[in-house]
CSV table of C-alpha atoms in Angstrom, one decimal:
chain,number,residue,atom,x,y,z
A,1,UNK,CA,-13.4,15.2,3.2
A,2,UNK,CA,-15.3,11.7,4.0
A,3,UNK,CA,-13.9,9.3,1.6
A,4,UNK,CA,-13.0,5.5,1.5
A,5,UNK,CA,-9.3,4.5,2.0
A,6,UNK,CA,-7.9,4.5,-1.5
A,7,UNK,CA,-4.0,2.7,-0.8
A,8,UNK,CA,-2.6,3.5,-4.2
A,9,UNK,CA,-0.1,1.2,-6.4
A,10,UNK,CA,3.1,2.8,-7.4
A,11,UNK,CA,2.2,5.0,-10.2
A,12,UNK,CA,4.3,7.5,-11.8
A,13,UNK,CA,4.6,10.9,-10.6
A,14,UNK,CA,1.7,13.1,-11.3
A,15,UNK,CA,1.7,16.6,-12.8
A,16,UNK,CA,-0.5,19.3,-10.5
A,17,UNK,CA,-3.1,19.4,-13.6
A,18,UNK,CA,-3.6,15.0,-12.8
A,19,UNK,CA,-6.0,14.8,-9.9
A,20,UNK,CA,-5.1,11.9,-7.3
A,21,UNK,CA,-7.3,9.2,-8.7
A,22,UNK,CA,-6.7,5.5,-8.8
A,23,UNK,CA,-8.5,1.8,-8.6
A,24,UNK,CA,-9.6,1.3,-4.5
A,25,UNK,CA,-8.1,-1.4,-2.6
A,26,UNK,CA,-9.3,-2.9,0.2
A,27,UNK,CA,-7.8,-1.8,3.8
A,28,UNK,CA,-4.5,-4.4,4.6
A,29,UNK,CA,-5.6,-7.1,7.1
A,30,UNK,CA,-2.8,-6.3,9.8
A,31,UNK,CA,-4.6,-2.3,10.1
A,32,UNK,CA,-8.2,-4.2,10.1
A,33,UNK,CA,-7.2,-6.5,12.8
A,34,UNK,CA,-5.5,-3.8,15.1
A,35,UNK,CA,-8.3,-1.5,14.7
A,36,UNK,CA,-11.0,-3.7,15.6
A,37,UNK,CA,-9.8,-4.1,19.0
A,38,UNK,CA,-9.8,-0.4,19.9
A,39,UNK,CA,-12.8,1.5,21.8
A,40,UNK,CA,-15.8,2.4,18.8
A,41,UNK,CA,-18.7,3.6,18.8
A,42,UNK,CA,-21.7,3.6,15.7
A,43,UNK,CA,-20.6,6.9,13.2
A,44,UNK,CA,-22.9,10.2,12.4
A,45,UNK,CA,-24.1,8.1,9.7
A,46,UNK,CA,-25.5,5.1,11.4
A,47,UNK,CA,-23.7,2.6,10.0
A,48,UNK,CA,-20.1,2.9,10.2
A,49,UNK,CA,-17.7,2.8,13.4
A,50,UNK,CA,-15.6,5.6,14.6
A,51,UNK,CA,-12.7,4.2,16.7
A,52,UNK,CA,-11.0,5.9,19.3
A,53,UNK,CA,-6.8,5.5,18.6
A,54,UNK,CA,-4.3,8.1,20.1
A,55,UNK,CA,-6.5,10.0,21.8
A,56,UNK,CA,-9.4,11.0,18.6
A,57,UNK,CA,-12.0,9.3,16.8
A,58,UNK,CA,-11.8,8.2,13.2
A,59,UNK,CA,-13.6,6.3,10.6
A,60,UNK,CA,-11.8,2.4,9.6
A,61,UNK,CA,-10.5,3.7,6.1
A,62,UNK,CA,-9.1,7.0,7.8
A,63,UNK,CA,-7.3,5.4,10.4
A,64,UNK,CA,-5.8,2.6,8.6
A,65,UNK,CA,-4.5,5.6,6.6
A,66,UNK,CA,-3.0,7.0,9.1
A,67,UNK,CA,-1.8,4.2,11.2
A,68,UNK,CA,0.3,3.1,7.2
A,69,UNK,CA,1.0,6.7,6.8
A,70,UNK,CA,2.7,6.7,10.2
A,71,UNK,CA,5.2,4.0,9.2
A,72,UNK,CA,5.6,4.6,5.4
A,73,UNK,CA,5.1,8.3,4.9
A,74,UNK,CA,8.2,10.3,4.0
A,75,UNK,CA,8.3,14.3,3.0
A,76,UNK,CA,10.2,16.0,0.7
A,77,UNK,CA,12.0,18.7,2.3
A,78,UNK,CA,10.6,21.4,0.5
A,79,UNK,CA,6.5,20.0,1.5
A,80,UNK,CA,4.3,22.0,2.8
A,81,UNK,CA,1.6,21.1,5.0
A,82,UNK,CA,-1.8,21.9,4.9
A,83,UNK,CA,-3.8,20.7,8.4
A,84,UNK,CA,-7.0,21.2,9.8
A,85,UNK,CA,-10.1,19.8,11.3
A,86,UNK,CA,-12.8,18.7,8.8
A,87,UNK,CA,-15.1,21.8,7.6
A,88,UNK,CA,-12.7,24.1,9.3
A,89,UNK,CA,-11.7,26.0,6.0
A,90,UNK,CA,-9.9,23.2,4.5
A,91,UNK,CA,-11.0,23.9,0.8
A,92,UNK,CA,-10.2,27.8,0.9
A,93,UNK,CA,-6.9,27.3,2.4
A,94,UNK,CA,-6.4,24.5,-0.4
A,95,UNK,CA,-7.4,26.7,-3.1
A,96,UNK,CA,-5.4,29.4,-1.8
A,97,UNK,CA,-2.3,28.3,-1.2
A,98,UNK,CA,-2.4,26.3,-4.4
A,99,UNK,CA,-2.8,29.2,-6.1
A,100,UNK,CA,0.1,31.1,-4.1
A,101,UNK,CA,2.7,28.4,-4.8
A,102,UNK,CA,1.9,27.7,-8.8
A,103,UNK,CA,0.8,31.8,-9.6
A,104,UNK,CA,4.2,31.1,-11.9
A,105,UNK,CA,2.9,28.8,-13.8
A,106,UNK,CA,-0.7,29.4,-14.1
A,107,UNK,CA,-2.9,32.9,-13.9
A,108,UNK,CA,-6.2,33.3,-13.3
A,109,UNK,CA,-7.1,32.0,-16.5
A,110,UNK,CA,-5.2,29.0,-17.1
A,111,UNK,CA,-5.0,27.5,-13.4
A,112,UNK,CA,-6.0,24.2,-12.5
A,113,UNK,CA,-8.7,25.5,-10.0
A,114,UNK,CA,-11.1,26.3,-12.4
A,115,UNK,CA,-11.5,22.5,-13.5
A,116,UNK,CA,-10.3,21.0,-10.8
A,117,UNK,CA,-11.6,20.7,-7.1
A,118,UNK,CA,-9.5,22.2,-4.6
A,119,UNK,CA,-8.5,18.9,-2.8
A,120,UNK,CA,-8.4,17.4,-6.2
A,121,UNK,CA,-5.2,19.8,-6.6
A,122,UNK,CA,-3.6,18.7,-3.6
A,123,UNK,CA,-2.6,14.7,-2.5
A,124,UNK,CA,-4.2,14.0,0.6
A,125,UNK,CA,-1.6,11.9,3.6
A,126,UNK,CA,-4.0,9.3,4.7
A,127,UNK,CA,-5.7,8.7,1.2
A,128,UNK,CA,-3.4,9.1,-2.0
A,129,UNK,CA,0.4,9.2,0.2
A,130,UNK,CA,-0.3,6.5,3.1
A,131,UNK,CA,2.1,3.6,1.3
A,132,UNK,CA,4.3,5.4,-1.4
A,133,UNK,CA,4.7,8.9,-0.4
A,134,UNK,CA,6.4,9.6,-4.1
A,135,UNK,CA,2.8,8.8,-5.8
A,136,UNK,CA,2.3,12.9,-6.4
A,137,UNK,CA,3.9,15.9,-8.5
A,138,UNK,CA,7.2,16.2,-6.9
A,139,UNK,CA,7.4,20.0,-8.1
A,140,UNK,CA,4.2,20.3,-6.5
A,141,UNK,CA,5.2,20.6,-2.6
A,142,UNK,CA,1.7,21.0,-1.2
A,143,UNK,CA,0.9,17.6,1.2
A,144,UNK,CA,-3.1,17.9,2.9
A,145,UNK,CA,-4.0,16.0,5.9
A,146,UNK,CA,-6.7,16.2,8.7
A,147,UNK,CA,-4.1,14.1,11.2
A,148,UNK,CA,-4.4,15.7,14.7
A,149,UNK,CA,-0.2,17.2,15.1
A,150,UNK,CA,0.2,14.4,17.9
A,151,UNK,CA,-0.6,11.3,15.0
A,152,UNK,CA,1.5,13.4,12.0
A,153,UNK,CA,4.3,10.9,11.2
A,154,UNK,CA,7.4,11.4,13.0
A,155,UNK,CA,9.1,11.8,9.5
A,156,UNK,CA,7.2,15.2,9.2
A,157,UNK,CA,7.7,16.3,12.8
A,158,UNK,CA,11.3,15.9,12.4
A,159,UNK,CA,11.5,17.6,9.1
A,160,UNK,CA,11.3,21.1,9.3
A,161,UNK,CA,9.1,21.4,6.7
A,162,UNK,CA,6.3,24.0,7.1
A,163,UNK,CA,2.9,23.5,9.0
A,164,UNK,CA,-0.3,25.9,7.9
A,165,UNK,CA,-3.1,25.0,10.2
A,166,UNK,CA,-6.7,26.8,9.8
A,167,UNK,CA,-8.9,26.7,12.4
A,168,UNK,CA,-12.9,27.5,12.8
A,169,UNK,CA,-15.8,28.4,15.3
A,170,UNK,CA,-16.4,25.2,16.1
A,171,UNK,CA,-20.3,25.7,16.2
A,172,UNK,CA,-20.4,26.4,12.5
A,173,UNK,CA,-17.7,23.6,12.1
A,174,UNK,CA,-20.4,21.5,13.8
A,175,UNK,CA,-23.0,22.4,11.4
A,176,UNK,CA,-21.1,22.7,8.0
A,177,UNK,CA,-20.0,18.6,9.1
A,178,UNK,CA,-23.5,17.8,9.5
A,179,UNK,CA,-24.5,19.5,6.1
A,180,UNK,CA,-21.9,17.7,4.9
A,181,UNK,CA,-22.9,14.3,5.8
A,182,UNK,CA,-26.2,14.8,4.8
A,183,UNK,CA,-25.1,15.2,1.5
A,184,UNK,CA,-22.9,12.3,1.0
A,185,UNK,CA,-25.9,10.5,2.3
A,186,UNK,CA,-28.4,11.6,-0.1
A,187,UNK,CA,-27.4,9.6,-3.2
A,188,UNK,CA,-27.7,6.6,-0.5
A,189,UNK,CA,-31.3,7.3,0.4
A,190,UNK,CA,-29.8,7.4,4.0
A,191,UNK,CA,-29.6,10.6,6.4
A,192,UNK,CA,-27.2,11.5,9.5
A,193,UNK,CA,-28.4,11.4,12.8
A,194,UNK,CA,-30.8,14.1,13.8
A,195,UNK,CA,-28.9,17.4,14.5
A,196,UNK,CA,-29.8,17.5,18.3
A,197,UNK,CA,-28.2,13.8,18.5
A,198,UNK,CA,-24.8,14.8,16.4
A,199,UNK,CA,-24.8,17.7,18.8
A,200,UNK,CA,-24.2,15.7,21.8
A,201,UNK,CA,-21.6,13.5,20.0
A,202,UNK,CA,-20.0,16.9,19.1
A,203,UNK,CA,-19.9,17.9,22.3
A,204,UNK,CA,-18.1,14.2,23.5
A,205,UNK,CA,-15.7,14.5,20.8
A,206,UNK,CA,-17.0,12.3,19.0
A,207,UNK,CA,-16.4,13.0,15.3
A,208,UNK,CA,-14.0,12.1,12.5
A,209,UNK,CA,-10.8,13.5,13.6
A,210,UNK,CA,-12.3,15.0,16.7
A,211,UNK,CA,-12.1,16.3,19.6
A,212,UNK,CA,-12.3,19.4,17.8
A,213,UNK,CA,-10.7,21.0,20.8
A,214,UNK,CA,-8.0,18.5,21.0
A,215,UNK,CA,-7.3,18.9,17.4
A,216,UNK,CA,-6.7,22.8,17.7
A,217,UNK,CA,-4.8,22.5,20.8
A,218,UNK,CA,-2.3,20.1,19.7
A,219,UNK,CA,-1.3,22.4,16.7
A,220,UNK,CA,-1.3,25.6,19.1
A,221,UNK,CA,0.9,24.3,21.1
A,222,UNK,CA,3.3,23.1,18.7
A,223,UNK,CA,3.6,26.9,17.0
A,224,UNK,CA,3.9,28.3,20.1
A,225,UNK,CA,6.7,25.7,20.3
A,226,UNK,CA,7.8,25.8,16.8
A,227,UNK,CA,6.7,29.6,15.4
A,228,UNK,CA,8.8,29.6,12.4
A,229,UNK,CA,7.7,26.6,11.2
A,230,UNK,CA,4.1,26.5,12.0
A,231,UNK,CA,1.6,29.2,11.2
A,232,UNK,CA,-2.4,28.9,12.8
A,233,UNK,CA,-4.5,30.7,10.7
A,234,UNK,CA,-8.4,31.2,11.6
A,235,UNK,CA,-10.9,30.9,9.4
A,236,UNK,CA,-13.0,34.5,10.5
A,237,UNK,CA,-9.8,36.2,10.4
A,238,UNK,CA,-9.4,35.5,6.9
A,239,UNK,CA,-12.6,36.2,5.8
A,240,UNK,CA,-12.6,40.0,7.5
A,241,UNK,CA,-8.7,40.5,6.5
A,242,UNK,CA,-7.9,38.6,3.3
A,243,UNK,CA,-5.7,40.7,1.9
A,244,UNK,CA,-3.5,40.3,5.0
A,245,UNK,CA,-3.9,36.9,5.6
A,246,UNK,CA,-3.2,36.2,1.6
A,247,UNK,CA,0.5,37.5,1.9
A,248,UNK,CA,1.2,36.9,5.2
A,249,UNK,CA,0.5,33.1,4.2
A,250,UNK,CA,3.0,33.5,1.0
A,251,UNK,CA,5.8,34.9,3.0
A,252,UNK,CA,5.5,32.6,5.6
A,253,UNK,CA,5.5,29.1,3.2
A,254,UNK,CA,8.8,31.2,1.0
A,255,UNK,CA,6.4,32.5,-1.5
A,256,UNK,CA,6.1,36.1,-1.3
A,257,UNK,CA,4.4,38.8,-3.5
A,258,UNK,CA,6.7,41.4,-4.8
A,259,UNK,CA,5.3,44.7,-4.5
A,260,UNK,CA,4.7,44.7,-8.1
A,261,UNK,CA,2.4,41.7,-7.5
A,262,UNK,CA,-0.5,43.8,-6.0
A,263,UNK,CA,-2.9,43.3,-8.9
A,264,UNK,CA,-1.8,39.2,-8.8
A,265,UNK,CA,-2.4,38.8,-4.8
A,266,UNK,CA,-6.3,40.6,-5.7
A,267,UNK,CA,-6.6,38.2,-9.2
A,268,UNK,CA,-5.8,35.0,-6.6
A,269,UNK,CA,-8.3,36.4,-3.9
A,270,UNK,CA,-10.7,36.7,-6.6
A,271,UNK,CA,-10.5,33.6,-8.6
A,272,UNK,CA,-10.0,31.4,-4.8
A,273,UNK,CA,-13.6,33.8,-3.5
A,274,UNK,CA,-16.3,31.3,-2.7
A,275,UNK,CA,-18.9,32.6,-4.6
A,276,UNK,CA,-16.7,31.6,-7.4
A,277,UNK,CA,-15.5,28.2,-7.1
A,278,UNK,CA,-18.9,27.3,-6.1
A,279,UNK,CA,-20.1,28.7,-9.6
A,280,UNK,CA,-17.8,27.0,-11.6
A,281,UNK,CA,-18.9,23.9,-13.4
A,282,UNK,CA,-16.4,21.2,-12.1
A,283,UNK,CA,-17.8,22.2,-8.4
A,284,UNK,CA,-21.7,22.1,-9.2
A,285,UNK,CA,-21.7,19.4,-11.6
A,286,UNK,CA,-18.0,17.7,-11.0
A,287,UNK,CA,-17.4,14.4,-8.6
A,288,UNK,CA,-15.0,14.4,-5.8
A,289,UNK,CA,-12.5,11.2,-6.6
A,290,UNK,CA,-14.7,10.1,-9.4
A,291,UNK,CA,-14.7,6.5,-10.1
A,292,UNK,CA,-13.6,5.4,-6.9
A,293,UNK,CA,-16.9,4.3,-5.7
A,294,UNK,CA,-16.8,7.2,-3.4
A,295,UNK,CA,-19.4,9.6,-4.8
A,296,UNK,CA,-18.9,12.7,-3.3
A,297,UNK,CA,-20.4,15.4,-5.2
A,298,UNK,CA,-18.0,18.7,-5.5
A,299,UNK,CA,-21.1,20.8,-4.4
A,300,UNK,CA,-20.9,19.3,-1.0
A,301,UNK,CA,-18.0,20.8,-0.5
A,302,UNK,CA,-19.7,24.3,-1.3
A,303,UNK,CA,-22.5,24.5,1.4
A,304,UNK,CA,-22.2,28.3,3.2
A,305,UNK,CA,-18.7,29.8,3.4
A,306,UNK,CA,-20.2,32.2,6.1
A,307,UNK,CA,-19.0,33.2,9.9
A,308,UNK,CA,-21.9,32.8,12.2
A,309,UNK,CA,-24.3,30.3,10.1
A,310,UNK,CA,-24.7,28.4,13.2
A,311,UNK,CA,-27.3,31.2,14.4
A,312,UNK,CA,-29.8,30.0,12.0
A,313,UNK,CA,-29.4,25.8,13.1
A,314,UNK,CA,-28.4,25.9,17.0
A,315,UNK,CA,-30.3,27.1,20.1
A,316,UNK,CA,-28.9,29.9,22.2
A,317,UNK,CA,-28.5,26.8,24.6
A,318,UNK,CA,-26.4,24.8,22.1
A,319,UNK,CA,-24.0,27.4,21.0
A,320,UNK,CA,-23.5,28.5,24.8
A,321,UNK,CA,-23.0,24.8,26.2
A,322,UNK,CA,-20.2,24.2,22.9
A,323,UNK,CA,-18.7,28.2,23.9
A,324,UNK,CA,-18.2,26.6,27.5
A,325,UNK,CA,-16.9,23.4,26.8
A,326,UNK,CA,-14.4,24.8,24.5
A,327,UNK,CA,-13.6,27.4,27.2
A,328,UNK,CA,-13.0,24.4,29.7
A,329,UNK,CA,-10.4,22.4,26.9
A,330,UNK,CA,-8.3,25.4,26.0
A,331,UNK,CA,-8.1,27.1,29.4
A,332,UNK,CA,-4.9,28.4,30.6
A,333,UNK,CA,-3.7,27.6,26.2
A,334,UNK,CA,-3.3,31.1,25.6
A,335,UNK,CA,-5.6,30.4,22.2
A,336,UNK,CA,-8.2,33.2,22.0
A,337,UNK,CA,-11.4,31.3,20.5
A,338,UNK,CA,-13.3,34.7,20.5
């Protein structure tokens, strides 16, 4: 997700089949003064700054997001946390776990997934939550967020509640981002920086919400920390075991299959299976936060799917250089990248 800062009004609480829309505002002075004194540099997409705060790089209406969610944001106890880097998975695990927690109240015929986007299901921290955490479904208690676990709000720290972080080979993180970008150019006329030139950004950490390293070390470290409250979930594990991975992730966030259930955990694999959400008609013809001025096409979000669609963008120099520099940042972590 790439979106403008949208600070909601106080609105009343939405049911899971509402997306979280409302009217943009612009970003509050006292966040715009304080972030124009940190460290920048010029963004992926030539225009916009990425500013360097806590120890990652973000876009303005990201971190002022974060900076308000920091001091406003307040979870319910029963939330549940959905983290990751950008292009690490995010939209399965949305789709997934949406479909886990709500499997009571919707089947594979009546849920919101087939005419909703994913992270149209699910209120995003920094965008919908960053000034009046109550602006959502308060049955629903799936919360989003890209924050790094070092800039979460010390409210959700302290909580208790549960963590699920997915993580990805960061070379075909790399290039879904890129993809991505490209795409919510196109409608501008404009295009990212040249692949070889993201690259060596990539490579300096330099990306929304990166270090990518940084990003997945923080979390690690905090389950290893905290195992019963935070579960790491890899993106290429899921996709060769997702049977596994499926009920392992409903036990762990206190929604369980029964052993009855067998035919439902398949009929939520299915309907949450790339090939089709991508097919639906909300995701090749919807709009991400439409109205908002943001124009994200759903499709963007619905590029590949695949483990190891680097190959076919980076040299055998590129993906060795990224394999070692990850190597260097998680040495001595006890996180197997492999």
């Amino acid at each position: 997700m790439d979106s403008p800062l949208l600070i909601l009004q106080d609105h009343p609480a939405k049911s899971c089949e509402d997306s979280c829309k409302a009217a943009p505002r612009t970003l509050a002075s006292e966040f715009k003064l304080k972030i124009s004194t940190f460290p920048r540099e010029k963004g992926w997409d030539r225009v916009n700054n990425l500013y360097h705060y806590q120890g990652f790089w973000y876009y303005e209406h990201f971190l002022a997001g974060i900076m308000s969610a920091q001091e406003h944001f307040r979870p319910q106890p029963t939330d549940i946390f959905l983290t990751s880097c950008p292009k690490a998975g995010t939209t399965w695990l949305k789709a997934l776990t949406f479909a886990i927690v709500t499997r009571a109240r919707f089947d594979d015929s009546t849920s919101p997934l087939l005419k909703k986007l994913p992270h149209d299901c699910i209120p995003f921290i920094e965008l919908d939550l960053s000034e009046n955490s109550n602006n959502r479904d308060m049955e629903m208690p799936l919360v989003a967020t890209h924050m790094p676990y070092t800039s979460l709000p010390t409210s959700v720290t302290n909580s208790g509640c549960k963590i699920v972080y997915i993580c990805r080979d960061p070379r075909d993180a790399f290039v879904s981002y890129w993809f991505f970008k490209a795409k919510q150019l196109s409608p501008k006329n404009a295009e990212p920086l040249p692949l070889e030139e993201a690259f060596e950004m990539y490579c300096k950490g330099i990306i929304n919400y990166g270090p990518c390293w940084d990003h997945v070390l923080g979390y690690w470290r905090a389950s290893l920390e905290f195992p019963e409250r935070i579960l790491i979930l890899k993106f290429e594990e899921l996709k060769k075991d997702t049977t596994f991975y499926v009920k392992k992730l409903a036990e762990f966030i206190g929604y369980p299959f029964t052993k009855e259930e067998t035919g439902v955990v398949q009929k939520i694999i299915d309907l949450c299976d790339f090939e089709n959400l991508s097919n639906l008609e909300v995701n090749k013809n919807g709009e991400h936060r439409s109205g908002s001025g943001v124009n994200i096409k759903n499709n963007a979000f619905f590029r590949n799917g695949k483990v190891g669609d680097w190959e076919n963008y980076l040299t055998a120099e590129m993906a060795a250089r990224l394999n070692q520099i990850m190597e260097e940042k998680l040495k001595g972590s006890g996180f197997f990248t492999g």
